[in-house]
Short mmCIF file of C-alpha atoms and ligand atoms in Angstrom, two decimals:
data_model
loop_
_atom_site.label_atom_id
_atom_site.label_comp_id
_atom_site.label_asym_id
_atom_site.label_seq_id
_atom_site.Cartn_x
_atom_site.Cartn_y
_atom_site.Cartn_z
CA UNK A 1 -25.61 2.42 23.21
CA UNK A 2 -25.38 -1.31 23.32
CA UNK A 3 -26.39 -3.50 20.41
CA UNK A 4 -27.20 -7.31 21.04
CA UNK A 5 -26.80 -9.99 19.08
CA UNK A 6 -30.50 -10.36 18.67
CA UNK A 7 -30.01 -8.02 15.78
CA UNK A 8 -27.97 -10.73 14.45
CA UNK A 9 -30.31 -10.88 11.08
CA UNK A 10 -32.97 -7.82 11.37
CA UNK A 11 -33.17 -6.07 8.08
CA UNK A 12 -33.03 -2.76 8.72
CA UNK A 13 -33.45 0.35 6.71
CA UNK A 14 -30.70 2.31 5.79
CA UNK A 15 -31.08 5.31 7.42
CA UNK A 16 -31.56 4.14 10.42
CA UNK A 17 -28.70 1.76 10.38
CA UNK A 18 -26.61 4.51 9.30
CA UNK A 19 -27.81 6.24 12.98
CA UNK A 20 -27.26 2.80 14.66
CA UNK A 21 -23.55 2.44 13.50
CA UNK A 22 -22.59 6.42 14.31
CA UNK A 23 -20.31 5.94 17.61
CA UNK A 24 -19.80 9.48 19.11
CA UNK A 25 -19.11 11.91 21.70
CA UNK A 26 -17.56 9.29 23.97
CA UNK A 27 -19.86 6.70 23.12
CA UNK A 28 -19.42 3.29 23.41
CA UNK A 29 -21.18 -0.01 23.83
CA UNK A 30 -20.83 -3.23 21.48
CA UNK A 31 -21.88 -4.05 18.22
CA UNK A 32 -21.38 -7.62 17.53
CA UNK A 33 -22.86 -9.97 15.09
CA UNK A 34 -24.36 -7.41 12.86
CA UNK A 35 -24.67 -6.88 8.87
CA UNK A 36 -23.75 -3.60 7.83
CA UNK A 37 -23.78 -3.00 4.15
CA UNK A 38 -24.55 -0.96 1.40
CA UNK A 39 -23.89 2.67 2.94
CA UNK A 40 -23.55 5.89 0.84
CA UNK A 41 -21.26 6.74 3.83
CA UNK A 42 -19.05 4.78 6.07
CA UNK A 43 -20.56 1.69 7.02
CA UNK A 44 -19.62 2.78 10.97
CA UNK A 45 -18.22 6.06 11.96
CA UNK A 46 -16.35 6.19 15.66
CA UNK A 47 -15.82 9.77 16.83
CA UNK A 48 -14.44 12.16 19.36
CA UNK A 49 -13.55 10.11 22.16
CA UNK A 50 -15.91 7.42 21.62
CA UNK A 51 -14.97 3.04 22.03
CA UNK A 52 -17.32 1.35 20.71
CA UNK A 53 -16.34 -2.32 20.66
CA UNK A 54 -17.12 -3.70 17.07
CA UNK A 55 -16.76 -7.78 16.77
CA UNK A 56 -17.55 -10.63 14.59
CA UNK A 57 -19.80 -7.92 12.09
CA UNK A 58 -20.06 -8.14 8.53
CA UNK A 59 -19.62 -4.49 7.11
CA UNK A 60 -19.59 -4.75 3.12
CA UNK A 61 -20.19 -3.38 -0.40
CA UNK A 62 -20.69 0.20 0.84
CA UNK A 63 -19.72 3.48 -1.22
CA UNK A 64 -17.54 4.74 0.71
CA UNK A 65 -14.98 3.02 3.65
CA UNK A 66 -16.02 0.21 5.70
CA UNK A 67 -15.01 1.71 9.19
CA UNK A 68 -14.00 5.34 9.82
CA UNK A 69 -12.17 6.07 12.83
CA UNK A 70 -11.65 9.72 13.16
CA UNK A 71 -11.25 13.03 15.42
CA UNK A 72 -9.78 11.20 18.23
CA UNK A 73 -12.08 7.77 17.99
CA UNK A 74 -11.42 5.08 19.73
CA UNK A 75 -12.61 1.16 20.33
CA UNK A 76 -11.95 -1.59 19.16
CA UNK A 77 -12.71 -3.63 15.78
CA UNK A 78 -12.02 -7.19 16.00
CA UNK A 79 -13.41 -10.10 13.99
CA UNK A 80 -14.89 -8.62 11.65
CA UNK A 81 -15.23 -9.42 8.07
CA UNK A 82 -14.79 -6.03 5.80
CA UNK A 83 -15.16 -6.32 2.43
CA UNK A 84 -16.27 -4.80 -1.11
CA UNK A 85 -15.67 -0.89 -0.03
CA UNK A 86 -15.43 1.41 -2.90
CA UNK A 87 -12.95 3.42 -0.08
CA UNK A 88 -10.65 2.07 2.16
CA UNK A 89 -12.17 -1.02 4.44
CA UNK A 90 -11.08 0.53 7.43
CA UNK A 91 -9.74 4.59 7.48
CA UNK A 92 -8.29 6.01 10.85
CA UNK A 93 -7.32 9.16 11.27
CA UNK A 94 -6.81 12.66 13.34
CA UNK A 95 -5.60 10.94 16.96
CA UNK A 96 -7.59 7.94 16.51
CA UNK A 97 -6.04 5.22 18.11
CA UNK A 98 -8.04 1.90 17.62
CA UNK A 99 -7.42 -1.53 18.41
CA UNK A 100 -7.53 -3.46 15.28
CA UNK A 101 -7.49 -7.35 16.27
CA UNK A 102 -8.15 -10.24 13.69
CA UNK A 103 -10.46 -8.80 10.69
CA UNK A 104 -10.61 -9.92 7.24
CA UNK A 105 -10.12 -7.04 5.13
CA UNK A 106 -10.57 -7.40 1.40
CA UNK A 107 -11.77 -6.66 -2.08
CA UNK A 108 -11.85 -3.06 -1.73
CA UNK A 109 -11.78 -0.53 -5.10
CA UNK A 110 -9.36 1.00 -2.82
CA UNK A 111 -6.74 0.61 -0.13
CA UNK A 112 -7.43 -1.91 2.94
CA UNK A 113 -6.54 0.52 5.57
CA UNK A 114 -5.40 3.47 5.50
CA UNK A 115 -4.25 5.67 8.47
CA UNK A 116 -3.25 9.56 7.88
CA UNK A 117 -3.40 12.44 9.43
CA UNK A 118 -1.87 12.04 12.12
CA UNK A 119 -3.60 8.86 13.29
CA UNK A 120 -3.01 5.47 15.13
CA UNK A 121 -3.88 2.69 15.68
CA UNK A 122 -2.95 -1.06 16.77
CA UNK A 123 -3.23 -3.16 14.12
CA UNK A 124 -2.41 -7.15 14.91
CA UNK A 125 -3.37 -10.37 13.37
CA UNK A 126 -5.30 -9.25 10.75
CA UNK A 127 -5.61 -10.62 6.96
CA UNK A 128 -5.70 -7.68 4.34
CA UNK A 129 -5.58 -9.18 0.88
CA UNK A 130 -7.53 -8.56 -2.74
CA UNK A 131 -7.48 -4.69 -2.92
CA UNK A 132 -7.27 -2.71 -5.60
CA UNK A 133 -4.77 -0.24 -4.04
CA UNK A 134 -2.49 -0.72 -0.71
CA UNK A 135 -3.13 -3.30 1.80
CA UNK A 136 -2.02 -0.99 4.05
CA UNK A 137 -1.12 2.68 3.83
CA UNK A 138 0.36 4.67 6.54
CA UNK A 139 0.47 9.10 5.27
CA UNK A 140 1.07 12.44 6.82
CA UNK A 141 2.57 11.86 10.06
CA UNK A 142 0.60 8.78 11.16
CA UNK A 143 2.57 6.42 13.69
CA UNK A 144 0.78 3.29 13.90
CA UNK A 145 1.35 -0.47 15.04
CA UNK A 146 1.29 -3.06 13.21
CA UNK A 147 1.90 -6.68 14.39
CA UNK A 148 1.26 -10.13 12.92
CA UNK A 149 -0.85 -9.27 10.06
CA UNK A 150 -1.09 -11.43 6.52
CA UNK A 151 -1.09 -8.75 3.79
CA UNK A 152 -1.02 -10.19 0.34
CA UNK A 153 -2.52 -10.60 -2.92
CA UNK A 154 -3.03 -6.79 -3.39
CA UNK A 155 -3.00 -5.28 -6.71
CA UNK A 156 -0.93 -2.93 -5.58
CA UNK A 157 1.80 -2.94 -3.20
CA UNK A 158 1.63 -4.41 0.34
CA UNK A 159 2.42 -1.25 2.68
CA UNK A 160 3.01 2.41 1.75
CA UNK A 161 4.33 4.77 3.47
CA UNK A 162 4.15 8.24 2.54
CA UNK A 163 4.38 12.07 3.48
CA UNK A 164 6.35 11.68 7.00
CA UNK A 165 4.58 8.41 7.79
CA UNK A 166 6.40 6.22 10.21
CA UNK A 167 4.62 3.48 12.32
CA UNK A 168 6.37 0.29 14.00
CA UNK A 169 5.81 -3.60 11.46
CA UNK A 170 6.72 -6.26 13.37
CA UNK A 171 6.32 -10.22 12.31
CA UNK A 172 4.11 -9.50 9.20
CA UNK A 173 3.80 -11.40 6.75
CA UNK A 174 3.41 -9.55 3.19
CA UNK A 175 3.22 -11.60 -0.09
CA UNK A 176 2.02 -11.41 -3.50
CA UNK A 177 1.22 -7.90 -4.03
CA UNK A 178 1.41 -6.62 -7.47
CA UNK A 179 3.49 -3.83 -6.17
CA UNK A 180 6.58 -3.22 -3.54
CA UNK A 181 5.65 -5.33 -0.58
CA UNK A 182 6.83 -2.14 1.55
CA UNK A 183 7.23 1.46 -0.25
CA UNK A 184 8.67 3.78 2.20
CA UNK A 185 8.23 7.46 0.79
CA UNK A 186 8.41 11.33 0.88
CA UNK A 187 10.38 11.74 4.55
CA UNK A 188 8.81 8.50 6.01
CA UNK A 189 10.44 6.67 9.21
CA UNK A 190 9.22 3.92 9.81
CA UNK A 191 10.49 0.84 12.00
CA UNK A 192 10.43 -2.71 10.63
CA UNK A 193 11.64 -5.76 12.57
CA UNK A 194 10.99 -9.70 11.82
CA UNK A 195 8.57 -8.82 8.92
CA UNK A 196 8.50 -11.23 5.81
CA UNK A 197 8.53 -9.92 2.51
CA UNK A 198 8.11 -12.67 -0.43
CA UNK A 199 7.28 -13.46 -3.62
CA UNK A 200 6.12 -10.15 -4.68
CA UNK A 201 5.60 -8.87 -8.38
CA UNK A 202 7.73 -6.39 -8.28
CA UNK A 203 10.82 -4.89 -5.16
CA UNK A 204 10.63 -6.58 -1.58
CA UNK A 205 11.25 -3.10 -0.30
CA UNK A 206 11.70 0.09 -1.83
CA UNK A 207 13.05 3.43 0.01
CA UNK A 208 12.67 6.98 -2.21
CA UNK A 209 12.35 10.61 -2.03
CA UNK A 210 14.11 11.43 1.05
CA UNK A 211 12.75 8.47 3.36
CA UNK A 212 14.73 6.91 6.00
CA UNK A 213 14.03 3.58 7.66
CA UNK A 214 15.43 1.30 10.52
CA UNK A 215 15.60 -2.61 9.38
CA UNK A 216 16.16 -5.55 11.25
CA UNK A 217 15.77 -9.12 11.15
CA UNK A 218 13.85 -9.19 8.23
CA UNK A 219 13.03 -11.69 5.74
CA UNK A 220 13.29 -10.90 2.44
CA UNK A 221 12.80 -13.53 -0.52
CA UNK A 222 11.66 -14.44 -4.05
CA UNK A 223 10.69 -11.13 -5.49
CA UNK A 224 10.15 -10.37 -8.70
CA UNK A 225 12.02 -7.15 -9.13
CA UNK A 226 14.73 -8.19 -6.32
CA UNK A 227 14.65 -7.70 -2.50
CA UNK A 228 15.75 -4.13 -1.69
CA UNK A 229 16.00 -1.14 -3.33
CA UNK A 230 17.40 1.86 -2.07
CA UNK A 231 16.88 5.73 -4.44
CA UNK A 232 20.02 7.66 -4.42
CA UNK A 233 20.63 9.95 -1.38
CA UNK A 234 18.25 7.32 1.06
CA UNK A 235 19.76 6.30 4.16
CA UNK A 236 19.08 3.41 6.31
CA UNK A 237 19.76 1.65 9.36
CA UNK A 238 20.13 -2.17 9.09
CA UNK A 239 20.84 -4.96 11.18
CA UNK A 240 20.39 -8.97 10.51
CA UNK A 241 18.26 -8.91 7.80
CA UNK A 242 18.29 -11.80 5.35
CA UNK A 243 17.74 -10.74 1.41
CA UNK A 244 17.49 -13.86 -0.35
CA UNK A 245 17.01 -15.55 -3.48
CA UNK A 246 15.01 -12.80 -5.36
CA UNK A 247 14.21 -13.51 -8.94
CA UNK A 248 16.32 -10.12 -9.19
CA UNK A 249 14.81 -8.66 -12.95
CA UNK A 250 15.98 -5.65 -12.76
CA UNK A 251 19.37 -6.35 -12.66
CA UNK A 252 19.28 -9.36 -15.24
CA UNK A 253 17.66 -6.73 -17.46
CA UNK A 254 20.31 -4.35 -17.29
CA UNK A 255 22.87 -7.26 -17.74
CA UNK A 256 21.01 -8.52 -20.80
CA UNK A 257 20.78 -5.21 -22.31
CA UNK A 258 17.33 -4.69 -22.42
CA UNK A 259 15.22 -1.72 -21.93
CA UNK A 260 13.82 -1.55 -18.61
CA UNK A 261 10.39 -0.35 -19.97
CA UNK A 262 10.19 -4.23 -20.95
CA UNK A 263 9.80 -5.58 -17.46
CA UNK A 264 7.88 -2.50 -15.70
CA UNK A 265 5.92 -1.42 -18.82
CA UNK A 266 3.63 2.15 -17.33
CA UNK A 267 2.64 -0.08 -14.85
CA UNK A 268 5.89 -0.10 -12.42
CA UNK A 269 8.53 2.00 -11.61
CA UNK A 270 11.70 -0.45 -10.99
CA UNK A 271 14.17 1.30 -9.29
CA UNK A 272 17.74 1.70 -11.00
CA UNK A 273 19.97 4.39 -12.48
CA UNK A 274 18.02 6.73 -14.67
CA UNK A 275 18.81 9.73 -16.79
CA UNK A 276 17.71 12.95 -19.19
CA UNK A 277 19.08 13.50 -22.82
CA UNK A 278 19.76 17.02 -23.46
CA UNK A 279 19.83 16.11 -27.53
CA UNK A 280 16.57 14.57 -27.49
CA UNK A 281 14.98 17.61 -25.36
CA UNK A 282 13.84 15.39 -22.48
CA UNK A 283 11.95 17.32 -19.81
CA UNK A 284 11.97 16.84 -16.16
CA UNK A 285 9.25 14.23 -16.29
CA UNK A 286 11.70 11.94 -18.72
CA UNK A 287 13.56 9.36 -17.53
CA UNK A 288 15.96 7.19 -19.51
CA UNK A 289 16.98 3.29 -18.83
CA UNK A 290 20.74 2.63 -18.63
CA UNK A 291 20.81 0.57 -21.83
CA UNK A 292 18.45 3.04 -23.81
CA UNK A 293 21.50 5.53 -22.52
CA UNK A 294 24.37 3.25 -24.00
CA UNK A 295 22.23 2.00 -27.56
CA UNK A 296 19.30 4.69 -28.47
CA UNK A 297 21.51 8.00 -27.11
CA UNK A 298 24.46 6.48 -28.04
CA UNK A 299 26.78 10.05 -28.25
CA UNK A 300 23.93 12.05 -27.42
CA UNK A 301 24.58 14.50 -24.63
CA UNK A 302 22.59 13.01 -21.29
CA UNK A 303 23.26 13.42 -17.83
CA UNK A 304 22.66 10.81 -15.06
CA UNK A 305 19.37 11.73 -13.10
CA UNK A 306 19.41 9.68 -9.83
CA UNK A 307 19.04 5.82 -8.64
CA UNK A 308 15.24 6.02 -8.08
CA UNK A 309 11.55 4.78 -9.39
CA UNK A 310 10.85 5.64 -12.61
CA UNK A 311 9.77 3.91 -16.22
CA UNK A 312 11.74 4.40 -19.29
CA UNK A 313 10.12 6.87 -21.53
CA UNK A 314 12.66 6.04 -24.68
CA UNK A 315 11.21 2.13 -23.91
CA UNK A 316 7.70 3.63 -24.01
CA UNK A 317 7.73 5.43 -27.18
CA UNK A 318 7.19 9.16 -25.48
CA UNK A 319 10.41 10.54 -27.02
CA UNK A 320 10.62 11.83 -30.45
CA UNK A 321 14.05 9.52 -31.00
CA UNK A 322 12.59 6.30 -31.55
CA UNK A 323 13.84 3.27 -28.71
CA UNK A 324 16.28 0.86 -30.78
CA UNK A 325 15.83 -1.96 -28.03
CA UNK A 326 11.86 -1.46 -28.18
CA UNK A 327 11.19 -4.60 -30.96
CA UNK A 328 13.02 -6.82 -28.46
CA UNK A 329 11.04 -9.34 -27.15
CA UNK A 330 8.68 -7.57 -24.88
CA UNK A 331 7.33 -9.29 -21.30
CA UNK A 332 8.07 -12.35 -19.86
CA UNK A 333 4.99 -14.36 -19.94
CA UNK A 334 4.62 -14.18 -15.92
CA UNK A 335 5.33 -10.35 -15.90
CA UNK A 336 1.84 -9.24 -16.86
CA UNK A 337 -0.39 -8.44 -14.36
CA UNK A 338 -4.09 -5.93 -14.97
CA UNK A 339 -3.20 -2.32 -13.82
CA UNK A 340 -4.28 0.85 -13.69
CA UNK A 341 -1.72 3.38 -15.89
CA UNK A 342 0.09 5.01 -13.31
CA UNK A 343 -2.28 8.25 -12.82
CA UNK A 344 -2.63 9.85 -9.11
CA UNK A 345 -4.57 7.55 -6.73
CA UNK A 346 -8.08 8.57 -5.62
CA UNK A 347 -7.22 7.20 -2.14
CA UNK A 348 -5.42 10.79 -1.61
CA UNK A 349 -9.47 12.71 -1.59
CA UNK A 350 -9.17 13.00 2.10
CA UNK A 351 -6.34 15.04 2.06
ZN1 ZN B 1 14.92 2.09 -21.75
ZN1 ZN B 2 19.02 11.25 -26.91
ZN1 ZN B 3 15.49 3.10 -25.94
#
């Protein structure tokens, strides 16, 4: 199937384009110059052995993910602008192993790309910024490449990297997301070389729940929260990195006394030591700043939880022992940023 660019500006129904954009069962052929938009599914599905070449298209404002690479689908997608997706922009999965070359991928309700199950992908050069949720996210065993790529101004965080995700970043560039610029999670492996990590909202890079990583020679400077931030029990590999004049809150919270709930509020989890009051009845799901510890349990009996991501629930008022620190001054004027409360992302449906 071969699409020219004569198509450049035919309106075409949606059914029909749906048909049009449905690469599979090793087809291939190019799509170039096209507008795809408003689908109730993916904009373009690639299949089973299929390469389609995709270039210079504008796929947008459909309801559910821009591009879907899946069940071993192939091509290539390159120069093409992807926005408005109420699901991911671009979603690879099950063996899929795309070439992902110089896209815009943006102002999705969602994540920018997201590659799980087991998929792949080369991703290089792209520019993945304005989502709601990760620019990129990398899940359950996926192991893909990323090179080059501008990922920034998410409200979210930059990369995450969950449930035995690994993948190789090299020489990206990840700035101003709301969240961690990398969040390497739940027995994740990833490799990261020459990647910059800057002026983030909240950690340069944070490393929990039983997640290893390998870093070297990156860049790591002017975040919010502070540049690296390893949960108790995570081990790493690192060589020549440079962690640099972060704006280090955390830290200058705990110093200052203050309840950490003041610089995360529900919306962040900054990483530090954390622990349960056995006086106040905290449950598993409780977690307790180190000040709150010293001032609001002060001879209470509490035991240290871990060094890991949480809020404090004494700071947020969820305890029955009212949070001495709480009628501190609250946020720092630049801390506030719009968020979701922290409830289960919907980016996990296809799962
Ligand atoms: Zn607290
Ligand atoms: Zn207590
Ligand atoms: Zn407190």
């Amino acid at each position: 199937m071969e699409i020219k660019e004569e198509f450049t500006s035919l309106v075409m129904d949606e059914a029909l384009l749906k048909e049009m954009t449905f690469m599979h069962e090793k087809g291939q052929g190019v799509i170039e110059e096209n507008e795809v938009y408003s689908n109730t599914l993916a904009g373009v599905w690639v299949t089973t052995g299929s390469t389609p070449v995709l270039r210079r298209n504008r796929i947008h404002s459909g309801k559910q993910v821009g591009v879907y690479f899946y069940d071993n689908g192939h091509g290539v997608l390159e120069d093409n602008d992807i926005y408005n997706h109420m699901y991911s922009g671009v979603q690879i999965r099950t063996g899929s192993n795309p070439k992902i070359r110089r896209n815009k991928i943006w102002g999705g309700q969602n994540g920018g790309i997201l590659v799980y199950n087991s998929g792949l992908g080369c991703i290089e050069d792209n520019e993945i910024f304005d989502n709601a949720m990760a620019g990129v996210w990398i899940k359950t065993d996926s192991n893909p490449t990323l090179r080059r790529n501008k990922i920034h101004d998410g409200r979210d965080g930059g990369i995450c990297i969950f449930n035995g995700g690994r993948g190789l970043l090299e020489e990206n560039d990840i700035f101003r997301n709301a969240q961690a610029g990398v969040l390497i999670s739940t027995n994740s492996h990833p490799i990261l070389r020459k990647n910059r990590i800057f002026d983030g909202f909240a950690a340069g890079i944070e490393i929990t729940n039983h997640a290893t990583a390998t870093l070297e020679g990156n860049q790591i400077f002017n975040n919010r929260f502070g540049g690296l931030f390893l949960a108790s029990g995570v081990n790493v590999t690192m060589k020549d990195n440079k962690i640099m004049n972060n704006q280090d809150a955390i830290e200058k919270a705990v110093s200052r006394g203050q309840c950490l709930y003041k610089i995360s509020s529900y919306t962040s989890y900054p990483m530090h030591d954390f622990y349960r009051c056995h006086t106040c009845n905290t449950t598993d799901r409780n977690a307790i700043c180190v000040n709150c510890i010293k001032k609001c349990h002060q001879g209470h009996d509490v035991e240290f939880i871990r060094h890991d991501r949480f809020f404090c629930d004494c700071g947020a008022g969820t305890l029955s022992n009212p949070c001495t620190l709480a009628g501190e001054p609250t946020h720092d004027t630049d801390t506030l940023y719009d968020s979701a409360p922290p409830i289960e992302s919907n980016t996990l449906q296809h799962n």
